[in-house]
Amino acid sequence: RNCKKLTVFSLIYLACLLVMFAFSFVSGTMDESFALALTGLLFLPMLCVMAFFILSKTELSLLIYIADILNEQTPTVKNAWRRTKGKVARYVGNTLLVGLMMFIPLVVIAIVFAFTEYGQAYTFLITIPSNLLIQSAVFLLSPVIASEDWPGGKLKRAFKLTEGNYAGVLAFVFLTSTLVTAPTVIVQNVFRGNTLVISIVTLTMYLLQIFTYAFAACVRAILYRQFAAQDPAAAPEIDLELPEWESSSHIH
């Protein structure tokens, strides 16, 4: 039953990606003047709404849903979605900050290799590992925001929880994120201008999200609980409610 409900979150995520892809594809194949109008009037507002609201809310509600499962409660998609109130803006703000952290190295690398023969290739090869390092460092940002309501720096908290476990997190992010997205980026650079090939590869990568999205969220939620439990200073502030049978065993 929970597998089916977790699939609901994956399908919402996939639907958002497909809508954004559809607008991008249509605007790229139409007349330039009409494409500009379409992009300005429809694509950008949709992108903002989809990426910064629906996708963010889906991510947080999925983590709340998984936390309820781990706490041996009876979660519902509607309840998990409702409990993201007040968290989405915080998540969006931190996500933008992470995006800036990933963008700055890209600009620096592009400038350094701008006048070399294979500058674009060098930029591509360096950007992927740099993004991997940053994504791994903030891997627990979303469960921190979803589970912790106390005021404080969420990015700093995510960094702290990852300390001492960075190598394992790095390997997981590489297997579930980098290996999934890298082929799309490679194809976009190799087959630049070939809309059909790029579209097929991009859609394939999106469909894979049905299988990897909820799985990655489960791993993220479980690792968060484990790492947070190892931090006694923050433990009273965190909703790490023990199952009833485990609580009673501690009492006796």
PDB file of N, CA and C in Angstrom, residues 74-167:
ATOM      1  N   THR A  74       0.270   6.026  10.616  1.00  0.00           N
ATOM      2  CA  THR A  74      -0.494   5.747   9.400  1.00  0.00           C
ATOM      3  C   THR A  74      -0.538   7.013   8.557  1.00  0.00           C
ATOM      4  N   PRO A  75       0.395   7.165   7.641  1.00  0.00           N
ATOM      5  CA  PRO A  75       0.469   8.403   6.872  1.00  0.00           C
ATOM      6  C   PRO A  75      -0.552   8.454   5.742  1.00  0.00           C
ATOM      7  N   THR A  76      -0.893   9.645   5.347  1.00  0.00           N
ATOM      8  CA  THR A  76      -1.716   9.862   4.157  1.00  0.00           C
ATOM      9  C   THR A  76      -1.044  10.923   3.304  1.00  0.00           C
ATOM     10  N   VAL A  77      -1.237  10.833   2.006  1.00  0.00           N
ATOM     11  CA  VAL A  77      -0.637  11.801   1.092  1.00  0.00           C
ATOM     12  C   VAL A  77      -1.176  13.202   1.383  1.00  0.00           C
ATOM     13  N   LYS A  78      -2.481  13.302   1.631  1.00  0.00           N
ATOM     14  CA  LYS A  78      -3.101  14.593   1.897  1.00  0.00           C
ATOM     15  C   LYS A  78      -2.533  15.244   3.152  1.00  0.00           C
ATOM     16  N   ASN A  79      -2.361  14.461   4.209  1.00  0.00           N
ATOM     17  CA  ASN A  79      -1.841  14.995   5.461  1.00  0.00           C
ATOM     18  C   ASN A  79      -0.387  15.434   5.309  1.00  0.00           C
ATOM     19  N   ALA A  80       0.399  14.619   4.618  1.00  0.00           N
ATOM     20  CA  ALA A  80       1.806  14.968   4.395  1.00  0.00           C
ATOM     21  C   ALA A  80       1.924  16.249   3.577  1.00  0.00           C
ATOM     22  N   TRP A  81       1.071  16.375   2.575  1.00  0.00           N
ATOM     23  CA  TRP A  81       1.067  17.573   1.725  1.00  0.00           C
ATOM     24  C   TRP A  81       0.710  18.807   2.551  1.00  0.00           C
ATOM     25  N   ARG A  82      -0.278  18.652   3.451  1.00  0.00           N
ATOM     26  CA  ARG A  82      -0.728  19.782   4.266  1.00  0.00           C
ATOM     27  C   ARG A  82       0.349  20.220   5.254  1.00  0.00           C
ATOM     28  N   ARG A  83       1.134  19.308   5.767  1.00  0.00           N
ATOM     29  CA  ARG A  83       2.135  19.625   6.791  1.00  0.00           C
ATOM     30  C   ARG A  83       3.382  20.307   6.245  1.00  0.00           C
ATOM     31  N   THR A  84       3.421  20.548   4.947  1.00  0.00           N
ATOM     32  CA  THR A  84       4.544  21.297   4.376  1.00  0.00           C
ATOM     33  C   THR A  84       4.337  22.805   4.488  1.00  0.00           C
ATOM     34  N   LYS A  85       3.196  23.219   5.026  1.00  0.00           N
ATOM     35  CA  LYS A  85       2.899  24.641   5.152  1.00  0.00           C
ATOM     36  C   LYS A  85       3.994  25.341   5.955  1.00  0.00           C
ATOM     37  N   GLY A  86       4.528  26.411   5.412  1.00  0.00           N
ATOM     38  CA  GLY A  86       5.574  27.166   6.080  1.00  0.00           C
ATOM     39  C   GLY A  86       6.975  26.665   5.801  1.00  0.00           C
ATOM     40  N   LYS A  87       7.092  25.505   5.184  1.00  0.00           N
ATOM     41  CA  LYS A  87       8.406  24.924   4.914  1.00  0.00           C
ATOM     42  C   LYS A  87       8.866  25.152   3.473  1.00  0.00           C
ATOM     43  N   VAL A  88       7.909  25.341   2.564  1.00  0.00           N
ATOM     44  CA  VAL A  88       8.255  25.430   1.144  1.00  0.00           C
ATOM     45  C   VAL A  88       9.127  26.651   0.855  1.00  0.00           C
ATOM     46  N   ALA A  89       8.763  27.802   1.422  1.00  0.00           N
ATOM     47  CA  ALA A  89       9.539  29.019   1.185  1.00  0.00           C
ATOM     48  C   ALA A  89      10.970  28.853   1.689  1.00  0.00           C
ATOM     49  N   ARG A  90      11.117  28.210   2.846  1.00  0.00           N
ATOM     50  CA  ARG A  90      12.451  27.968   3.405  1.00  0.00           C
ATOM     51  C   ARG A  90      13.251  27.036   2.503  1.00  0.00           C
ATOM     52  N   TYR A  91      12.564  26.046   1.963  1.00  0.00           N
ATOM     53  CA  TYR A  91      13.237  25.089   1.076  1.00  0.00           C
ATOM     54  C   TYR A  91      13.650  25.760  -0.232  1.00  0.00           C
ATOM     55  N   VAL A  92      12.762  26.572  -0.787  1.00  0.00           N
ATOM     56  CA  VAL A  92      13.063  27.267  -2.038  1.00  0.00           C
ATOM     57  C   VAL A  92      14.258  28.205  -1.852  1.00  0.00           C
ATOM     58  N   GLY A  93      14.265  28.956  -0.744  1.00  0.00           N
ATOM     59  CA  GLY A  93      15.360  29.877  -0.477  1.00  0.00           C
ATOM     60  C   GLY A  93      16.700  29.173  -0.380  1.00  0.00           C
ATOM     61  N   ASN A  94      16.723  28.063   0.346  1.00  0.00           N
ATOM     62  CA  ASN A  94      17.971  27.305   0.489  1.00  0.00           C
ATOM     63  C   ASN A  94      18.376  26.652  -0.825  1.00  0.00           C
ATOM     64  N   THR A  95      17.383  26.213  -1.610  1.00  0.00           N
ATOM     65  CA  THR A  95      17.687  25.614  -2.911  1.00  0.00           C
ATOM     66  C   THR A  95      18.309  26.633  -3.854  1.00  0.00           C
ATOM     67  N   LEU A  96      17.801  27.858  -3.832  1.00  0.00           N
ATOM     68  CA  LEU A  96      18.380  28.920  -4.648  1.00  0.00           C
ATOM     69  C   LEU A  96      19.814  29.206  -4.222  1.00  0.00           C
ATOM     70  N   LEU A  97      20.061  29.155  -2.931  1.00  0.00           N
ATOM     71  CA  LEU A  97      21.408  29.382  -2.427  1.00  0.00           C
ATOM     72  C   LEU A  97      22.360  28.278  -2.893  1.00  0.00           C
ATOM     73  N   VAL A  98      21.875  27.042  -2.858  1.00  0.00           N
ATOM     74  CA  VAL A  98      22.685  25.928  -3.354  1.00  0.00           C
ATOM     75  C   VAL A  98      22.942  26.082  -4.847  1.00  0.00           C
ATOM     76  N   GLY A  99      21.911  26.513  -5.584  1.00  0.00           N
ATOM     77  CA  GLY A  99      22.089  26.752  -7.011  1.00  0.00           C
ATOM     78  C   GLY A  99      23.146  27.803  -7.287  1.00  0.00           C
ATOM     79  N   LEU A 100      23.188  28.834  -6.458  1.00  0.00           N
ATOM     80  CA  LEU A 100      24.212  29.863  -6.596  1.00  0.00           C
ATOM     81  C   LEU A 100      25.592  29.291  -6.311  1.00  0.00           C
ATOM     82  N   MET A 101      25.679  28.420  -5.317  1.00  0.00           N
ATOM     83  CA  MET A 101      26.954  27.769  -4.997  1.00  0.00           C
ATOM     84  C   MET A 101      27.450  26.922  -6.167  1.00  0.00           C
ATOM     85  N   MET A 102      26.537  26.335  -6.917  1.00  0.00           N
ATOM     86  CA  MET A 102      26.922  25.515  -8.068  1.00  0.00           C
ATOM     87  C   MET A 102      27.202  26.375  -9.296  1.00  0.00           C
ATOM     88  N   PHE A 103      26.563  27.556  -9.364  1.00  0.00           N
ATOM     89  CA  PHE A 103      26.707  28.412 -10.538  1.00  0.00           C
ATOM     90  C   PHE A 103      28.042  29.162 -10.532  1.00  0.00           C
ATOM     91  N   ILE A 104      28.477  29.597  -9.366  1.00  0.00           N
ATOM     92  CA  ILE A 104      29.720  30.378  -9.276  1.00  0.00           C
ATOM     93  C   ILE A 104      30.927  29.603  -9.805  1.00  0.00           C
ATOM     94  N   PRO A 105      31.149  28.327  -9.379  1.00  0.00           N
ATOM     95  CA  PRO A 105      32.269  27.572  -9.962  1.00  0.00           C
ATOM     96  C   PRO A 105      32.149  27.419 -11.472  1.00  0.00           C
ATOM     97  N   LEU A 106      30.912  27.270 -11.966  1.00  0.00           N
ATOM     98  CA  LEU A 106      30.703  27.133 -13.409  1.00  0.00           C
ATOM     99  C   LEU A 106      31.181  28.372 -14.150  1.00  0.00           C
ATOM    100  N   VAL A 107      30.856  29.551 -13.621  1.00  0.00           N
ATOM    101  CA  VAL A 107      31.272  30.801 -14.249  1.00  0.00           C
ATOM    102  C   VAL A 107      32.788  30.932 -14.233  1.00  0.00           C
ATOM    103  N   VAL A 108      33.387  30.614 -13.092  1.00  0.00           N
ATOM    104  CA  VAL A 108      34.847  30.710 -12.968  1.00  0.00           C
ATOM    105  C   VAL A 108      35.533  29.776 -13.957  1.00  0.00           C
ATOM    106  N   ILE A 109      35.044  28.539 -14.029  1.00  0.00           N
ATOM    107  CA  ILE A 109      35.636  27.555 -14.942  1.00  0.00           C
ATOM    108  C   ILE A 109      35.470  27.997 -16.391  1.00  0.00           C
ATOM    109  N   ALA A 110      34.281  28.513 -16.728  1.00  0.00           N
ATOM    110  CA  ALA A 110      34.033  28.964 -18.096  1.00  0.00           C
ATOM    111  C   ALA A 110      34.967  30.101 -18.489  1.00  0.00           C
ATOM    112  N   ILE A 111      35.227  31.012 -17.553  1.00  0.00           N
ATOM    113  CA  ILE A 111      36.133  32.131 -17.836  1.00  0.00           C
ATOM    114  C   ILE A 111      37.569  31.641 -18.024  1.00  0.00           C
ATOM    115  N   VAL A 112      37.991  30.722 -17.162  1.00  0.00           N
ATOM    116  CA  VAL A 112      39.363  30.212 -17.222  1.00  0.00           C
ATOM    117  C   VAL A 112      39.643  29.521 -18.551  1.00  0.00           C
ATOM    118  N   PHE A 113      38.671  28.749 -19.038  1.00  0.00           N
ATOM    119  CA  PHE A 113      38.885  27.957 -20.250  1.00  0.00           C
ATOM    120  C   PHE A 113      38.228  28.585 -21.489  1.00  0.00           C
ATOM    121  N   ALA A 114      37.815  29.840 -21.379  1.00  0.00           N
ATOM    122  CA  ALA A 114      37.073  30.477 -22.474  1.00  0.00           C
ATOM    123  C   ALA A 114      37.880  30.560 -23.763  1.00  0.00           C
ATOM    124  N   PHE A 115      39.172  30.737 -23.658  1.00  0.00           N
ATOM    125  CA  PHE A 115      39.985  30.963 -24.845  1.00  0.00           C
ATOM    126  C   PHE A 115      40.841  29.751 -25.225  1.00  0.00           C
ATOM    127  N   THR A 116      40.502  28.593 -24.672  1.00  0.00           N
ATOM    128  CA  THR A 116      41.221  27.370 -25.034  1.00  0.00           C
ATOM    129  C   THR A 116      40.449  26.634 -26.126  1.00  0.00           C
ATOM    130  N   GLU A 117      41.140  25.749 -26.812  1.00  0.00           N
ATOM    131  CA  GLU A 117      40.537  25.049 -27.946  1.00  0.00           C
ATOM    132  C   GLU A 117      39.369  24.164 -27.518  1.00  0.00           C
ATOM    133  N   TYR A 118      39.532  23.505 -26.391  1.00  0.00           N
ATOM    134  CA  TYR A 118      38.485  22.600 -25.904  1.00  0.00           C
ATOM    135  C   TYR A 118      37.870  23.144 -24.609  1.00  0.00           C
ATOM    136  N   GLY A 119      37.654  24.436 -24.592  1.00  0.00           N
ATOM    137  CA  GLY A 119      37.149  25.070 -23.383  1.00  0.00           C
ATOM    138  C   GLY A 119      35.821  24.524 -22.914  1.00  0.00           C
ATOM    139  N   GLN A 120      34.911  24.292 -23.855  1.00  0.00           N
ATOM    140  CA  GLN A 120      33.588  23.778 -23.489  1.00  0.00           C
ATOM    141  C   GLN A 120      33.685  22.374 -22.899  1.00  0.00           C
ATOM    142  N   ALA A 121      34.544  21.542 -23.472  1.00  0.00           N
ATOM    143  CA  ALA A 121      34.723  20.177 -22.973  1.00  0.00           C
ATOM    144  C   ALA A 121      35.320  20.200 -21.570  1.00  0.00           C
ATOM    145  N   TYR A 122      36.330  21.057 -21.355  1.00  0.00           N
ATOM    146  CA  TYR A 122      36.938  21.164 -20.033  1.00  0.00           C
ATOM    147  C   TYR A 122      35.918  21.631 -18.999  1.00  0.00           C
ATOM    148  N   THR A 123      35.127  22.612 -19.380  1.00  0.00           N
ATOM    149  CA  THR A 123      34.103  23.125 -18.468  1.00  0.00           C
ATOM    150  C   THR A 123      33.117  22.030 -18.074  1.00  0.00           C
ATOM    151  N   PHE A 124      32.712  21.251 -19.079  1.00  0.00           N
ATOM    152  CA  PHE A 124      31.772  20.157 -18.832  1.00  0.00           C
ATOM    153  C   PHE A 124      32.366  19.114 -17.890  1.00  0.00           C
ATOM    154  N   LEU A 125      33.619  18.723 -18.139  1.00  0.00           N
ATOM    155  CA  LEU A 125      34.253  17.666 -17.352  1.00  0.00           C
ATOM    156  C   LEU A 125      34.501  18.095 -15.907  1.00  0.00           C
ATOM    157  N   ILE A 126      34.734  19.375 -15.702  1.00  0.00           N
ATOM    158  CA  ILE A 126      34.993  19.860 -14.344  1.00  0.00           C
ATOM    159  C   ILE A 126      33.690  20.165 -13.607  1.00  0.00           C
ATOM    160  N   THR A 127      32.674  20.610 -14.327  1.00  0.00           N
ATOM    161  CA  THR A 127      31.419  20.990 -13.692  1.00  0.00           C
ATOM    162  C   THR A 127      30.706  19.801 -13.064  1.00  0.00           C
ATOM    163  N   ILE A 128      30.706  18.656 -13.733  1.00  0.00           N
ATOM    164  CA  ILE A 128      30.000  17.478 -13.205  1.00  0.00           C
ATOM    165  C   ILE A 128      30.537  17.061 -11.833  1.00  0.00           C
ATOM    166  N   PRO A 129      31.862  16.874 -11.665  1.00  0.00           N
ATOM    167  CA  PRO A 129      32.339  16.512 -10.325  1.00  0.00           C
ATOM    168  C   PRO A 129      32.152  17.608  -9.287  1.00  0.00           C
ATOM    169  N   SER A 130      32.259  18.886  -9.705  1.00  0.00           N
ATOM    170  CA  SER A 130      32.059  19.967  -8.735  1.00  0.00           C
ATOM    171  C   SER A 130      30.614  19.996  -8.245  1.00  0.00           C
ATOM    172  N   ASN A 131      29.666  19.782  -9.158  1.00  0.00           N
ATOM    173  CA  ASN A 131      28.260  19.713  -8.764  1.00  0.00           C
ATOM    174  C   ASN A 131      28.001  18.507  -7.866  1.00  0.00           C
ATOM    175  N   LEU A 132      28.668  17.393  -8.169  1.00  0.00           N
ATOM    176  CA  LEU A 132      28.522  16.193  -7.349  1.00  0.00           C
ATOM    177  C   LEU A 132      28.976  16.452  -5.918  1.00  0.00           C
ATOM    178  N   LEU A 133      30.086  17.146  -5.750  1.00  0.00           N
ATOM    179  CA  LEU A 133      30.609  17.448  -4.418  1.00  0.00           C
ATOM    180  C   LEU A 133      29.638  18.327  -3.632  1.00  0.00           C
ATOM    181  N   ILE A 134      29.069  19.331  -4.304  1.00  0.00           N
ATOM    182  CA  ILE A 134      28.139  20.236  -3.626  1.00  0.00           C
ATOM    183  C   ILE A 134      26.825  19.530  -3.305  1.00  0.00           C
ATOM    184  N   GLN A 135      26.301  18.756  -4.259  1.00  0.00           N
ATOM    185  CA  GLN A 135      25.049  18.032  -4.026  1.00  0.00           C
ATOM    186  C   GLN A 135      25.182  17.057  -2.867  1.00  0.00           C
ATOM    187  N   SER A 136      26.337  16.433  -2.738  1.00  0.00           N
ATOM    188  CA  SER A 136      26.561  15.486  -1.641  1.00  0.00           C
ATOM    189  C   SER A 136      26.630  16.204  -0.304  1.00  0.00           C
ATOM    190  N   ALA A 137      27.237  17.394  -0.293  1.00  0.00           N
ATOM    191  CA  ALA A 137      27.359  18.151   0.954  1.00  0.00           C
ATOM    192  C   ALA A 137      26.001  18.597   1.484  1.00  0.00           C
ATOM    193  N   VAL A 138      25.058  18.866   0.589  1.00  0.00           N
ATOM    194  CA  VAL A 138      23.724  19.340   1.008  1.00  0.00           C
ATOM    195  C   VAL A 138      22.672  18.237   0.834  1.00  0.00           C
ATOM    196  N   PHE A 139      23.110  17.001   0.806  1.00  0.00           N
ATOM    197  CA  PHE A 139      22.214  15.874   0.545  1.00  0.00           C
ATOM    198  C   PHE A 139      21.062  15.804   1.543  1.00  0.00           C
ATOM    199  N   LEU A 140      21.305  16.188   2.779  1.00  0.00           N
ATOM    200  CA  LEU A 140      20.287  16.079   3.826  1.00  0.00           C
ATOM    201  C   LEU A 140      19.526  17.382   4.062  1.00  0.00           C
ATOM    202  N   LEU A 141      19.660  18.337   3.152  1.00  0.00           N
ATOM    203  CA  LEU A 141      18.979  19.624   3.336  1.00  0.00           C
ATOM    204  C   LEU A 141      17.461  19.458   3.376  1.00  0.00           C
ATOM    205  N   SER A 142      16.898  18.702   2.452  1.00  0.00           N
ATOM    206  CA  SER A 142      15.442  18.568   2.402  1.00  0.00           C
ATOM    207  C   SER A 142      14.867  17.864   3.629  1.00  0.00           C
ATOM    208  N   PRO A 143      15.456  16.752   4.130  1.00  0.00           N
ATOM    209  CA  PRO A 143      14.895  16.176   5.359  1.00  0.00           C
ATOM    210  C   PRO A 143      15.091  17.057   6.583  1.00  0.00           C
ATOM    211  N   VAL A 144      16.154  17.855   6.610  1.00  0.00           N
ATOM    212  CA  VAL A 144      16.338  18.799   7.712  1.00  0.00           C
ATOM    213  C   VAL A 144      15.191  19.800   7.736  1.00  0.00           C
ATOM    214  N   ILE A 145      14.843  20.358   6.581  1.00  0.00           N
ATOM    215  CA  ILE A 145      13.752  21.327   6.510  1.00  0.00           C
ATOM    216  C   ILE A 145      12.407  20.659   6.784  1.00  0.00           C
ATOM    217  N   ALA A 146      12.229  19.434   6.292  1.00  0.00           N
ATOM    218  CA  ALA A 146      10.958  18.733   6.469  1.00  0.00           C
ATOM    219  C   ALA A 146      10.725  18.324   7.920  1.00  0.00           C
ATOM    220  N   SER A 147      11.798  18.010   8.653  1.00  0.00           N
ATOM    221  CA  SER A 147      11.646  17.419   9.989  1.00  0.00           C
ATOM    222  C   SER A 147      11.927  18.365  11.135  1.00  0.00           C
ATOM    223  N   GLU A 148      12.683  19.419  10.906  1.00  0.00           N
ATOM    224  CA  GLU A 148      13.104  20.289  12.000  1.00  0.00           C
ATOM    225  C   GLU A 148      12.461  21.664  11.853  1.00  0.00           C
ATOM    226  N   ASP A 149      11.684  22.049  12.868  1.00  0.00           N
ATOM    227  CA  ASP A 149      10.987  23.329  12.839  1.00  0.00           C
ATOM    228  C   ASP A 149      11.713  24.414  13.620  1.00  0.00           C
ATOM    229  N   TRP A 150      12.753  24.042  14.352  1.00  0.00           N
ATOM    230  CA  TRP A 150      13.458  25.043  15.143  1.00  0.00           C
ATOM    231  C   TRP A 150      14.220  25.999  14.230  1.00  0.00           C
ATOM    232  N   PRO A 151      14.331  27.289  14.638  1.00  0.00           N
ATOM    233  CA  PRO A 151      15.030  28.273  13.802  1.00  0.00           C
ATOM    234  C   PRO A 151      16.527  28.004  13.777  1.00  0.00           C
ATOM    235  N   GLY A 152      17.128  28.286  12.673  1.00  0.00           N
ATOM    236  CA  GLY A 152      18.570  28.077  12.545  1.00  0.00           C
ATOM    237  C   GLY A 152      18.953  27.847  11.107  1.00  0.00           C
ATOM    238  N   GLY A 153      20.239  27.873  10.826  1.00  0.00           N
ATOM    239  CA  GLY A 153      20.739  27.676   9.478  1.00  0.00           C
ATOM    240  C   GLY A 153      20.561  26.246   9.022  1.00  0.00           C
ATOM    241  N   LYS A 154      19.690  26.025   8.062  1.00  0.00           N
ATOM    242  CA  LYS A 154      19.415  24.671   7.593  1.00  0.00           C
ATOM    243  C   LYS A 154      20.579  24.116   6.768  1.00  0.00           C
ATOM    244  N   LEU A 155      21.220  24.978   5.988  1.00  0.00           N
ATOM    245  CA  LEU A 155      22.373  24.512   5.219  1.00  0.00           C
ATOM    246  C   LEU A 155      23.504  24.083   6.144  1.00  0.00           C
ATOM    247  N   LYS A 156      23.757  24.883   7.152  1.00  0.00           N
ATOM    248  CA  LYS A 156      24.801  24.549   8.120  1.00  0.00           C
ATOM    249  C   LYS A 156      24.481  23.234   8.815  1.00  0.00           C
ATOM    250  N   ARG A 157      23.232  23.048   9.157  1.00  0.00           N
ATOM    251  CA  ARG A 157      22.783  21.813   9.812  1.00  0.00           C
ATOM    252  C   ARG A 157      22.986  20.615   8.884  1.00  0.00           C
ATOM    253  N   ALA A 158      22.657  20.777   7.597  1.00  0.00           N
ATOM    254  CA  ALA A 158      22.841  19.700   6.627  1.00  0.00           C
ATOM    255  C   ALA A 158      24.314  19.350   6.467  1.00  0.00           C
ATOM    256  N   PHE A 159      25.167  20.380   6.412  1.00  0.00           N
ATOM    257  CA  PHE A 159      26.606  20.145   6.328  1.00  0.00           C
ATOM    258  C   PHE A 159      27.099  19.345   7.539  1.00  0.00           C
ATOM    259  N   LYS A 160      26.620  19.738   8.709  1.00  0.00           N
ATOM    260  CA  LYS A 160      27.081  19.124   9.949  1.00  0.00           C
ATOM    261  C   LYS A 160      26.692  17.652  10.015  1.00  0.00           C
ATOM    262  N   LEU A 161      25.468  17.336   9.586  1.00  0.00           N
ATOM    263  CA  LEU A 161      25.005  15.950   9.632  1.00  0.00           C
ATOM    264  C   LEU A 161      25.787  15.064   8.667  1.00  0.00           C
ATOM    265  N   THR A 162      26.263  15.652   7.575  1.00  0.00           N
ATOM    266  CA  THR A 162      26.984  14.871   6.567  1.00  0.00           C
ATOM    267  C   THR A 162      28.435  14.628   6.961  1.00  0.00           C
ATOM    268  N   GLU A 163      28.953  15.440   7.864  1.00  0.00           N
ATOM    269  CA  GLU A 163      30.345  15.280   8.301  1.00  0.00           C
ATOM    270  C   GLU A 163      30.583  13.876   8.842  1.00  0.00           C
ATOM    271  N   GLY A 164      31.691  13.287   8.447  1.00  0.00           N
ATOM    272  CA  GLY A 164      32.026  11.945   8.910  1.00  0.00           C
ATOM    273  C   GLY A 164      31.378  10.849   8.099  1.00  0.00           C
ATOM    274  N   ASN A 165      30.407  11.216   7.259  1.00  0.00           N
ATOM    275  CA  ASN A 165      29.717  10.228   6.419  1.00  0.00           C
ATOM    276  C   ASN A 165      29.732  10.653   4.952  1.00  0.00           C
ATOM    277  N   TYR A 166      30.616  11.599   4.645  1.00  0.00           N
ATOM    278  CA  TYR A 166      30.583  12.234   3.329  1.00  0.00           C
ATOM    279  C   TYR A 166      30.889  11.258   2.198  1.00  0.00           C
ATOM    280  N   ALA A 167      31.830  10.347   2.409  1.00  0.00           N
ATOM    281  CA  ALA A 167      32.226   9.417   1.340  1.00  0.00           C
ATOM    282  C   ALA A 167      31.055   8.534   0.919  1.00  0.00           C
TER     283      ALA A 167
END
